[in-house]
JSON list of C-alpha atoms in Angstrom, two decimals:
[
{"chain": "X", "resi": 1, "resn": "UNK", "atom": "CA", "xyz": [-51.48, 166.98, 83.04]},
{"chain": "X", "resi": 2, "resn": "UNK", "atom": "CA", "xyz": [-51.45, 170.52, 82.96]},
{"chain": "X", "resi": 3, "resn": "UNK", "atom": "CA", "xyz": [-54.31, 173.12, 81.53]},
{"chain": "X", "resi": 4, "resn": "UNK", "atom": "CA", "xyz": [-54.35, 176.68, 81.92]},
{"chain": "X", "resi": 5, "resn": "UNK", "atom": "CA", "xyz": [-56.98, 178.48, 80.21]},
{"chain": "X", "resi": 6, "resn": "UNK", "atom": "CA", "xyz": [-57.08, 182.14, 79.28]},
{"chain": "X", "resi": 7, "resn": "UNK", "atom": "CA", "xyz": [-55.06, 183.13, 82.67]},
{"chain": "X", "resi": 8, "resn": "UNK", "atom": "CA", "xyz": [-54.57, 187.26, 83.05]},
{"chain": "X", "resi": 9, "resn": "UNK", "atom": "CA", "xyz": [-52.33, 188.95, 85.43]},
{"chain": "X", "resi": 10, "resn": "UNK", "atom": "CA", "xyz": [-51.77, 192.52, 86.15]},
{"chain": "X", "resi": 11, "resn": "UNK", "atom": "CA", "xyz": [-49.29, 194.66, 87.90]},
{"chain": "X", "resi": 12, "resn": "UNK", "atom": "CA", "xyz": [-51.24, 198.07, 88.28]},
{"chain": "X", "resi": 13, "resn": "UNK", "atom": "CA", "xyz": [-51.22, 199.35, 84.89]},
{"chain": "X", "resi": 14, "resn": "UNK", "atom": "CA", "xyz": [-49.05, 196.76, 83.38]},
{"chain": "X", "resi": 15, "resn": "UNK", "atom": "CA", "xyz": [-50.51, 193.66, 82.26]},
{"chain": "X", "resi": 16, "resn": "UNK", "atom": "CA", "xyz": [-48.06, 190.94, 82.60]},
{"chain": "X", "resi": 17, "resn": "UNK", "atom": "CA", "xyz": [-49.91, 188.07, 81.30]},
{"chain": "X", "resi": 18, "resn": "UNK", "atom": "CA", "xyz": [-52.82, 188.48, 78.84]},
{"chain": "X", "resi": 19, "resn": "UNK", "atom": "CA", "xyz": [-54.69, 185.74, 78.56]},
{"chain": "X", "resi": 20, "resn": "UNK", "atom": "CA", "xyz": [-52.22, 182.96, 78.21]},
{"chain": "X", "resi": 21, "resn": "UNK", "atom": "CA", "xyz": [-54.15, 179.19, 77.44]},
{"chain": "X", "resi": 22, "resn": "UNK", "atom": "CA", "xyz": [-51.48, 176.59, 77.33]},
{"chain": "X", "resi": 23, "resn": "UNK", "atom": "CA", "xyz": [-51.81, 172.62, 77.84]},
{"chain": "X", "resi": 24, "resn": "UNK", "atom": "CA", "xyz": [-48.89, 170.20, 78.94]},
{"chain": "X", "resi": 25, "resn": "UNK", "atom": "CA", "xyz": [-48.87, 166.56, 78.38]},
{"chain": "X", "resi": 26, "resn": "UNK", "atom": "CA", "xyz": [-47.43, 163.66, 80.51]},
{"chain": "X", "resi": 27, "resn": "UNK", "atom": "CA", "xyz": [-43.99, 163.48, 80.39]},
{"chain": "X", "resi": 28, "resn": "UNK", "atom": "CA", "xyz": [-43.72, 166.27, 78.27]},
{"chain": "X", "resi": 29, "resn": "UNK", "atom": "CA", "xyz": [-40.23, 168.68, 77.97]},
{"chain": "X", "resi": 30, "resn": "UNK", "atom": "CA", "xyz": [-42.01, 172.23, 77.47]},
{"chain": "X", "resi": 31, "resn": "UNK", "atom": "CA", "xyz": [-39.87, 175.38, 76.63]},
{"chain": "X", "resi": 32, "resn": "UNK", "atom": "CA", "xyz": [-41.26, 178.69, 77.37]},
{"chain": "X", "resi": 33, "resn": "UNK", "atom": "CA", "xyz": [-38.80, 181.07, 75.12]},
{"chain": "X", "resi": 34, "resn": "UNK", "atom": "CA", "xyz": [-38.96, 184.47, 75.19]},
{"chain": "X", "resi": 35, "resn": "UNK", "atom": "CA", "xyz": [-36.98, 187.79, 76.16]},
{"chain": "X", "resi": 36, "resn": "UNK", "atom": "CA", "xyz": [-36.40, 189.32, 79.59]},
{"chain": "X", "resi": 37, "resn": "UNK", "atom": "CA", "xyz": [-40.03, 190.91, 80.54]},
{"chain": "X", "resi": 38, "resn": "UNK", "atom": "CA", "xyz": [-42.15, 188.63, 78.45]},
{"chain": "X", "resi": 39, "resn": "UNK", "atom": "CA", "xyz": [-44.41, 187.20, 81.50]},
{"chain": "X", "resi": 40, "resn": "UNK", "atom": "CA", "xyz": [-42.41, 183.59, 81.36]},
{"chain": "X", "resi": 41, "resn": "UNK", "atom": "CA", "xyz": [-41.63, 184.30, 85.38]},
{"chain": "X", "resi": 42, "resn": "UNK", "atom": "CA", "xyz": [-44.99, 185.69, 85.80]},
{"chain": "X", "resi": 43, "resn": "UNK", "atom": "CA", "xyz": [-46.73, 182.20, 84.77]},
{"chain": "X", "resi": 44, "resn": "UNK", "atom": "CA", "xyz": [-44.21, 179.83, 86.40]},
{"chain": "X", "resi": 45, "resn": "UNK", "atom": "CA", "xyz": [-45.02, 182.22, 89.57]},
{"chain": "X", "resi": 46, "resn": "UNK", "atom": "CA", "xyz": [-49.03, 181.38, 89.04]},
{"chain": "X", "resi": 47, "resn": "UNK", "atom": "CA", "xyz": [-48.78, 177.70, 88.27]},
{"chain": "X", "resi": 48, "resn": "UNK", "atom": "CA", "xyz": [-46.53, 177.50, 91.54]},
{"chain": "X", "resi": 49, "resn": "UNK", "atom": "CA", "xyz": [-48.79, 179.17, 93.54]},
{"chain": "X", "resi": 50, "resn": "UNK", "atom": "CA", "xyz": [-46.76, 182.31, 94.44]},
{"chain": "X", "resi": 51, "resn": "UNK", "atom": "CA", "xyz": [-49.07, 184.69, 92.80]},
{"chain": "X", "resi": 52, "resn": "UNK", "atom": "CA", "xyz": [-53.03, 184.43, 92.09]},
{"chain": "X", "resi": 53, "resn": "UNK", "atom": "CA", "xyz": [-54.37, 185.17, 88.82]},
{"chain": "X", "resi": 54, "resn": "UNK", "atom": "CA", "xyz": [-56.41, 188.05, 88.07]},
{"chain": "X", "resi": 55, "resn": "UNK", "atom": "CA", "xyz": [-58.46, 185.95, 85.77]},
{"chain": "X", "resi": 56, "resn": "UNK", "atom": "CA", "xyz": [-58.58, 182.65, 84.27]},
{"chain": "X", "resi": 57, "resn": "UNK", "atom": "CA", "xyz": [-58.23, 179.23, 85.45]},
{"chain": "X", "resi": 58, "resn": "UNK", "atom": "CA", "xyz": [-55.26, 176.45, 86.07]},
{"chain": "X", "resi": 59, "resn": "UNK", "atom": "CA", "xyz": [-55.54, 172.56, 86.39]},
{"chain": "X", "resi": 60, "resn": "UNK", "atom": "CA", "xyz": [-53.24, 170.12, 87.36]},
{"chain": "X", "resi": 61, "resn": "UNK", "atom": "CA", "xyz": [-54.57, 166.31, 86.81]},
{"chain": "X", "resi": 62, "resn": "UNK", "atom": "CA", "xyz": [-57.98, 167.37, 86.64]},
{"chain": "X", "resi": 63, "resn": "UNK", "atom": "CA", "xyz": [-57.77, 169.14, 89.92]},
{"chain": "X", "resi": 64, "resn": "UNK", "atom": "CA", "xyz": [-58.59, 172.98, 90.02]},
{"chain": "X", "resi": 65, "resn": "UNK", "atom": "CA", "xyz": [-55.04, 174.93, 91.56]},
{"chain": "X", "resi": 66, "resn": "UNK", "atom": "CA", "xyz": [-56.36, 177.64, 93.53]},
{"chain": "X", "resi": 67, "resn": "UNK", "atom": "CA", "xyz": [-56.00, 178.78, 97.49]},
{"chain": "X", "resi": 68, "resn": "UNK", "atom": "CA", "xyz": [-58.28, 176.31, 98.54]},
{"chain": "X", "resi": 69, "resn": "UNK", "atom": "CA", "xyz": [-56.81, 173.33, 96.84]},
{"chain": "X", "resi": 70, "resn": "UNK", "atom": "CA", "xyz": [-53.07, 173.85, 97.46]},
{"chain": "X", "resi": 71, "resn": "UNK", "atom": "CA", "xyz": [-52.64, 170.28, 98.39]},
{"chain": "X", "resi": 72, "resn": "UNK", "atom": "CA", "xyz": [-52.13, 169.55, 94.48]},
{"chain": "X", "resi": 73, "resn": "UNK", "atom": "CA", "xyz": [-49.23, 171.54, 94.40]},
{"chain": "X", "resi": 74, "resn": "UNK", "atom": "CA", "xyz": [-47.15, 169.47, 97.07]},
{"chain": "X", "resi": 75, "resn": "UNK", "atom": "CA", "xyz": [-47.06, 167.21, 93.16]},
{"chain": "X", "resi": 76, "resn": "UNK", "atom": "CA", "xyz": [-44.87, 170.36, 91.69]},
{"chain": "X", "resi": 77, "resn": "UNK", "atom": "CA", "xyz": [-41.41, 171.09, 92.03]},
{"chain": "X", "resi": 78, "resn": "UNK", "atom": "CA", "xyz": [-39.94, 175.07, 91.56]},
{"chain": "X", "resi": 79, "resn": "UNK", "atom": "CA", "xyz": [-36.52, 175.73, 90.69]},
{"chain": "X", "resi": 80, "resn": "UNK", "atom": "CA", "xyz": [-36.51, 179.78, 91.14]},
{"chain": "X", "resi": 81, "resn": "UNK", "atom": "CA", "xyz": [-34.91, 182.51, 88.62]},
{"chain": "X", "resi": 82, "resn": "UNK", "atom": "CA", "xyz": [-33.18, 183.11, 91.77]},
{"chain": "X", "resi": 83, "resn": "UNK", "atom": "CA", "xyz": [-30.81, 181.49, 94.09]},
{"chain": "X", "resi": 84, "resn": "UNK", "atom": "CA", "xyz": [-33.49, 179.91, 97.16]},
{"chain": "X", "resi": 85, "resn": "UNK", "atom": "CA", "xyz": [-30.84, 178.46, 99.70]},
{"chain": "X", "resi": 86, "resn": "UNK", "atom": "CA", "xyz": [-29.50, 179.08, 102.92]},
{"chain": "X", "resi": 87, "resn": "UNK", "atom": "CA", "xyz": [-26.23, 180.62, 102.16]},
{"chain": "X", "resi": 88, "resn": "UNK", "atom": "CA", "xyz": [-24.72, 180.19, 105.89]},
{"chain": "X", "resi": 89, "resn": "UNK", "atom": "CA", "xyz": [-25.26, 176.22, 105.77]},
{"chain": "X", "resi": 90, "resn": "UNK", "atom": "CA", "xyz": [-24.02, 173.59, 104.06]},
{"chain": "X", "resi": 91, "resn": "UNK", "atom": "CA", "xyz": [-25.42, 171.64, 100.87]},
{"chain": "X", "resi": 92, "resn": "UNK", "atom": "CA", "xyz": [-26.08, 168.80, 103.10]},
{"chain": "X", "resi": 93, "resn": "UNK", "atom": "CA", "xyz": [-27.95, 170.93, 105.65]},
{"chain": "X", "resi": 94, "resn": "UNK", "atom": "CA", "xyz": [-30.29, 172.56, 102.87]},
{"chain": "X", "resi": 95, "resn": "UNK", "atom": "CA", "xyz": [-30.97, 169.58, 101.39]},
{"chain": "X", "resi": 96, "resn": "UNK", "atom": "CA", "xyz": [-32.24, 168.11, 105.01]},
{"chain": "X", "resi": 97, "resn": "UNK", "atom": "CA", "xyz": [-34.50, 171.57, 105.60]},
{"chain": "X", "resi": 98, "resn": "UNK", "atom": "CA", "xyz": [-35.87, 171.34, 102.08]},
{"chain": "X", "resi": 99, "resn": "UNK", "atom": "CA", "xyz": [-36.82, 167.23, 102.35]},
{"chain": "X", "resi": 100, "resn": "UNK", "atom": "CA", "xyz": [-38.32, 167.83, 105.56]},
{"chain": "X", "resi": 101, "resn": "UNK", "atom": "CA", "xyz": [-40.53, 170.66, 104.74]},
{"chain": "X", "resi": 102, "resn": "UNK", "atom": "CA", "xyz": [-41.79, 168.10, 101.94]},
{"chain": "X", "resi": 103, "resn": "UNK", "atom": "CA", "xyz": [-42.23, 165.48, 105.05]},
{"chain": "X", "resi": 104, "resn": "UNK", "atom": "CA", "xyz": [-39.47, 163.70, 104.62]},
{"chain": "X", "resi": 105, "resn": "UNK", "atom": "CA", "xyz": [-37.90, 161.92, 107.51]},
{"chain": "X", "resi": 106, "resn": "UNK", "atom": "CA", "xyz": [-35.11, 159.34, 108.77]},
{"chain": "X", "resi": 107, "resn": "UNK", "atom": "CA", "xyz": [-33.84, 156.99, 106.37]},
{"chain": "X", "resi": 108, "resn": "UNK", "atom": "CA", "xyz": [-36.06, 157.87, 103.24]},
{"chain": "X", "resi": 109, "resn": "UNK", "atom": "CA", "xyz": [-34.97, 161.53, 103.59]},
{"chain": "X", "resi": 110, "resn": "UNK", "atom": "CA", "xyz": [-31.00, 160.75, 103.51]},
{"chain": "X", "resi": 111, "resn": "UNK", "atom": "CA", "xyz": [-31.28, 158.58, 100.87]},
{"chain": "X", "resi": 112, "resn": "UNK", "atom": "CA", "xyz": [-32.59, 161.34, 98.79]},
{"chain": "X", "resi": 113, "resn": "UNK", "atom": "CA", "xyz": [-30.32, 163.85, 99.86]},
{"chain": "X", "resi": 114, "resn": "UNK", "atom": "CA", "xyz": [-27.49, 161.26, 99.02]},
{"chain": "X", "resi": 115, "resn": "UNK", "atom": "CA", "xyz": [-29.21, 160.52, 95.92]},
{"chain": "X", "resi": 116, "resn": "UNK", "atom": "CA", "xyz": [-29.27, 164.75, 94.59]},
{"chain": "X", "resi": 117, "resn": "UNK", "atom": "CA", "xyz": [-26.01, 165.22, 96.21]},
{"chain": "X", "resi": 118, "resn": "UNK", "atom": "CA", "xyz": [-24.23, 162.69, 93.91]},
{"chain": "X", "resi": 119, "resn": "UNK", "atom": "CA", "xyz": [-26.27, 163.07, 90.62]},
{"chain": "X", "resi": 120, "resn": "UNK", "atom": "CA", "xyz": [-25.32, 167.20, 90.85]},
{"chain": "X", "resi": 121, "resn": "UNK", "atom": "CA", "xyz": [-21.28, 165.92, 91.31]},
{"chain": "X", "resi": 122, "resn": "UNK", "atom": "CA", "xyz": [-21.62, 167.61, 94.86]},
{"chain": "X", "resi": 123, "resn": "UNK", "atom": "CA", "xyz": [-20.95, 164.87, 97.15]},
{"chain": "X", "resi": 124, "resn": "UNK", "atom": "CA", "xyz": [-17.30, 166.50, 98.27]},
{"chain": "X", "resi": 125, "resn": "UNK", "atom": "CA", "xyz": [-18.67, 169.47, 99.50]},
{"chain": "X", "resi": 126, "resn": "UNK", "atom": "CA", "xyz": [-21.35, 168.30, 100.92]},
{"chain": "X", "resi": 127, "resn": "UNK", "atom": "CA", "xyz": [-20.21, 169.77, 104.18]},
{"chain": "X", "resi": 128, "resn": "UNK", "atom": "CA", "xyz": [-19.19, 173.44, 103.15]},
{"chain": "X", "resi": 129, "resn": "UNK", "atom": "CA", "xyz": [-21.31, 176.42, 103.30]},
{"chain": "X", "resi": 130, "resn": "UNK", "atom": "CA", "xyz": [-23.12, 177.34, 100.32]},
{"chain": "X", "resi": 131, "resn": "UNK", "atom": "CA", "xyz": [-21.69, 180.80, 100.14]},
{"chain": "X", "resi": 132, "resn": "UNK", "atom": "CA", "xyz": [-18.46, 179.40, 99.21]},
{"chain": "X", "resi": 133, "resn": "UNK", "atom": "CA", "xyz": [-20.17, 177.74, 96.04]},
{"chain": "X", "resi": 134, "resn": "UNK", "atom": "CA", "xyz": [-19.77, 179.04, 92.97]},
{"chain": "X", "resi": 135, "resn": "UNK", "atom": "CA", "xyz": [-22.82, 180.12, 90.91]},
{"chain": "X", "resi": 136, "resn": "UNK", "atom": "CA", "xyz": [-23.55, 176.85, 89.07]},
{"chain": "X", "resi": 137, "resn": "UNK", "atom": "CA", "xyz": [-22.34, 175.36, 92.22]},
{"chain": "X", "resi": 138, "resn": "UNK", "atom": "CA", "xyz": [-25.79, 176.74, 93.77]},
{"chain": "X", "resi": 139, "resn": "UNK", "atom": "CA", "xyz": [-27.45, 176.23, 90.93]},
{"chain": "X", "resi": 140, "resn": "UNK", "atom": "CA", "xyz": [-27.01, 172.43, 90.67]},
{"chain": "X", "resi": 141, "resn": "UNK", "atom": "CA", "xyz": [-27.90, 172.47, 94.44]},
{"chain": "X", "resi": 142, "resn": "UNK", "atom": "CA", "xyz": [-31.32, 174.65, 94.05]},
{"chain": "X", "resi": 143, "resn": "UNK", "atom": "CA", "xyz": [-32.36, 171.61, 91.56]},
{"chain": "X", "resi": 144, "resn": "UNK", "atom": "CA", "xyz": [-31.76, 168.87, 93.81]},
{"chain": "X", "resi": 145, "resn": "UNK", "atom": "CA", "xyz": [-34.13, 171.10, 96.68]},
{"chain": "X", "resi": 146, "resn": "UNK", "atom": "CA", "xyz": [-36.92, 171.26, 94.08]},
{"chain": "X", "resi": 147, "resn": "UNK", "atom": "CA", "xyz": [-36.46, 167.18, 93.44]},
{"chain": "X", "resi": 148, "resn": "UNK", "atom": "CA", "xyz": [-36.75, 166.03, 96.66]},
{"chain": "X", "resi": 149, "resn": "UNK", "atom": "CA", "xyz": [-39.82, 165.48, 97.21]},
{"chain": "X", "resi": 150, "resn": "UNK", "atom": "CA", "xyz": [-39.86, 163.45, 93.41]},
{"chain": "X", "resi": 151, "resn": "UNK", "atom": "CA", "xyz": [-42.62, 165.64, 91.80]},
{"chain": "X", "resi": 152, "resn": "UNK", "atom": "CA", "xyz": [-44.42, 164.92, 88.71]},
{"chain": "X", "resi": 153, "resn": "UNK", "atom": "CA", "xyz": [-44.28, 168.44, 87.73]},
{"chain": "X", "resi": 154, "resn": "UNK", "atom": "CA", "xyz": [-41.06, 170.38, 87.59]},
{"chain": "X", "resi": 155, "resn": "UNK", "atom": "CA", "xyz": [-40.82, 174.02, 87.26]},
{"chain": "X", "resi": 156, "resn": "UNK", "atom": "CA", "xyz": [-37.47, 175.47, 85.69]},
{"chain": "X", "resi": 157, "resn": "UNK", "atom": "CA", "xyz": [-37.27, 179.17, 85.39]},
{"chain": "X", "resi": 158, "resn": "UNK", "atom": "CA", "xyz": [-34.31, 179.82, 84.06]},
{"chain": "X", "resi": 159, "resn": "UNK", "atom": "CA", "xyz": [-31.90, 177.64, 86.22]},
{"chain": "X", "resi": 160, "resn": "UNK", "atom": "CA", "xyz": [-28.69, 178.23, 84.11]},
{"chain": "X", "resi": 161, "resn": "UNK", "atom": "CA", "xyz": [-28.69, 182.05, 84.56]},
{"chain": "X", "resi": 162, "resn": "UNK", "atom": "CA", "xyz": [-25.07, 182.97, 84.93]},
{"chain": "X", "resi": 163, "resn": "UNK", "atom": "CA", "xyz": [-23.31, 179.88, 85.16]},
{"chain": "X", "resi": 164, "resn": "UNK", "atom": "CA", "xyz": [-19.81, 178.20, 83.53]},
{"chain": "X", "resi": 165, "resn": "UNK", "atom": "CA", "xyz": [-20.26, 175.78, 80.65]},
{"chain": "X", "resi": 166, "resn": "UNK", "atom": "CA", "xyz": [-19.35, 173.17, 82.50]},
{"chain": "X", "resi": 167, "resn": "UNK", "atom": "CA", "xyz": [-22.58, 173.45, 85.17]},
{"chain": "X", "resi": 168, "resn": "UNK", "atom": "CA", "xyz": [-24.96, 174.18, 82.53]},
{"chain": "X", "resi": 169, "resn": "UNK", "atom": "CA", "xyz": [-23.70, 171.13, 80.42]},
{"chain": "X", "resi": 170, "resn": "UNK", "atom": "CA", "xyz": [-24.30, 169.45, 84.02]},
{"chain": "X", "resi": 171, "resn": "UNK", "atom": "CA", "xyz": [-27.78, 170.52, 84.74]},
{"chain": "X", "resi": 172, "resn": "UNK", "atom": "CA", "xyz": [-29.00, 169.98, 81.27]},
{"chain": "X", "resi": 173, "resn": "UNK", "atom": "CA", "xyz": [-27.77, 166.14, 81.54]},
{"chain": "X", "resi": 174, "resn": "UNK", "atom": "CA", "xyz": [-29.46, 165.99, 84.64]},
{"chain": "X", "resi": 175, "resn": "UNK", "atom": "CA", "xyz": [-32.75, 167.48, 83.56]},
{"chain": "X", "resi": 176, "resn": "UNK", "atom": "CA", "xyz": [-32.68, 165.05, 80.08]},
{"chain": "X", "resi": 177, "resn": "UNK", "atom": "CA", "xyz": [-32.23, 162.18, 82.14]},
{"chain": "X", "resi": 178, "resn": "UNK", "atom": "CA", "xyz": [-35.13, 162.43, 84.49]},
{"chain": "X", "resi": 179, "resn": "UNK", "atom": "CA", "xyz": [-37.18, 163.86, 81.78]},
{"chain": "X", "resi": 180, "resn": "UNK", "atom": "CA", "xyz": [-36.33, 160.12, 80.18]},
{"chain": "X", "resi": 181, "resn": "UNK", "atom": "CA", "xyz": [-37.68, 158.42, 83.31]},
{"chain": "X", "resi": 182, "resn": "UNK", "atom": "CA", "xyz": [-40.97, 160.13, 83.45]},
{"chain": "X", "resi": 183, "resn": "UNK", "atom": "CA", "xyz": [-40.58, 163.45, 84.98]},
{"chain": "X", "resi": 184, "resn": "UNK", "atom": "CA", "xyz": [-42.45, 166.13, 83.64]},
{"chain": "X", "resi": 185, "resn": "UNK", "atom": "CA", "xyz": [-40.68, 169.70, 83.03]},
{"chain": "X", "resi": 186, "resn": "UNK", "atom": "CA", "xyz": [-41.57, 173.27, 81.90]},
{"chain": "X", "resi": 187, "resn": "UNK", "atom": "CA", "xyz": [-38.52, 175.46, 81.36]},
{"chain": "X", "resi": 188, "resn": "UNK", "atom": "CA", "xyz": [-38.09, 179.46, 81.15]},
{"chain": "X", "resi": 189, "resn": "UNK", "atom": "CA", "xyz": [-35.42, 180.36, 78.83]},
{"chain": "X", "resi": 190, "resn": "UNK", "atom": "CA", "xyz": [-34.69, 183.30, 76.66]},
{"chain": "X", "resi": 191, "resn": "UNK", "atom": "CA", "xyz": [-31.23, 181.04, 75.17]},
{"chain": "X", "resi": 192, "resn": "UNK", "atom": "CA", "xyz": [-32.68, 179.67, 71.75]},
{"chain": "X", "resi": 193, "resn": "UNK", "atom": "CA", "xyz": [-29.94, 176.87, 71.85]},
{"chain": "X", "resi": 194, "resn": "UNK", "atom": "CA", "xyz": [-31.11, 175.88, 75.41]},
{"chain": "X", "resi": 195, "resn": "UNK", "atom": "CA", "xyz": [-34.76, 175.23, 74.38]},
{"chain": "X", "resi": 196, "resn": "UNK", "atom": "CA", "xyz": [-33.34, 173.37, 71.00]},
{"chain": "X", "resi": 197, "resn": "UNK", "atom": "CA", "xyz": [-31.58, 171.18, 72.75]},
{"chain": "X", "resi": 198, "resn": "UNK", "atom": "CA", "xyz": [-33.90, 170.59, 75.45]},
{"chain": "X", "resi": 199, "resn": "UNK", "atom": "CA", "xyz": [-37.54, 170.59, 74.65]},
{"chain": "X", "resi": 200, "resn": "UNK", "atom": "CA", "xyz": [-39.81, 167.97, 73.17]},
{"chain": "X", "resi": 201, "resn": "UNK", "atom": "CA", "xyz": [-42.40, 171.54, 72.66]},
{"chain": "X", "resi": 202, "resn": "UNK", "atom": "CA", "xyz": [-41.61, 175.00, 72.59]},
{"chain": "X", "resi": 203, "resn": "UNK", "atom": "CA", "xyz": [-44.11, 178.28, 73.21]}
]
């Protein structure tokens, strides 16, 4: 589904990524493991489209991922290292914004937000402003914006940074689940019981 072959990326002097190959399957639960500064943001970043590459080359279903193909990405989803919602509107709202930036519209695009809402245990507060979630609060909500759209491809870069047991128990039961019905996901941890527990494949 996936190929990335010898891909290189450089901050000045600092060389982030050093030419990283790496192939995911179809339906695959990858775990990228690895310490704070070990280039696991730096890759999700690339494969997202967020960054170029300095060198080396990504695929996605055959197709080449570069500037002039960023169609194939709309297949992706990204769940950041960092919170990406509006904090002065409510889960509903940011659900709506994200689904309609994907082209969703009308009935198709409540349904979905109904759908996230309830599988993330956020239907009550669908109406209050994010900023008065807690931190997995916002983090269950940031997954349902990257599923929206129902990607084949989801990115996870460490999406259970500073949250209670309770909302990491929550997102992992969520992620096993779709990962049963087909979804492909690549996951950013540097928690060696996370990627146990999690992934079918670990780099």
């Amino acid at each position: 589904m996936l190929n990335l072959e010898k891909l290189t990326k450089r901050y000045g002097a600092l060389t982030a990524l050093d030419d990283v190959s790496l192939r995911i399957e179809s339906g695959e639960f990858f775990g990228l493991l690895g310490p704070n500064g070990a280039g696991k943001s730096t890759l999700m970043s690339l494969i997202a489209g967020l960054r170029p590459a300095d060198a080396g080359t990504l695929a996605f279903d055959g197709v080449a991922l570069n500037a002039d193909n960023s169609a194939s990405r709309l297949a992706l989803g990204l769940v950041p290292q960092n919170i990406a919602l509006y904090q002065e509107l409510s889960a509903e709202q940011n659900l709506r914004i994200f689904g309609q930036l994907f082209g969703l519209r009308g009935a198709g695009l409540r349904e979905r937000v109904e759908e996230g809402l309830a599988a993330v245990q956020l239907i009550d507060r669908r109406e209050d402003q994010v900023k008065s979630f807690s931190g997995g609060m916002q983090r269950r909500l940031n997954l349902v914006a990257a599923l929206l759209h129902r990607p084949k491809l989801l990115l996870c870069d460490e999406p259970t940074v500073g949250v209670d047991p309770q909302s990491r128990n929550a997102i992992f039961e969520y992620l096993e689940r779709l990962n049963r019905e087909g979804l492909t996901v690549i996951y950013t941890t540097h928690y060696m019981e996370e990627a146990t527990r999690l992934c079918s494949r670990i780099g």
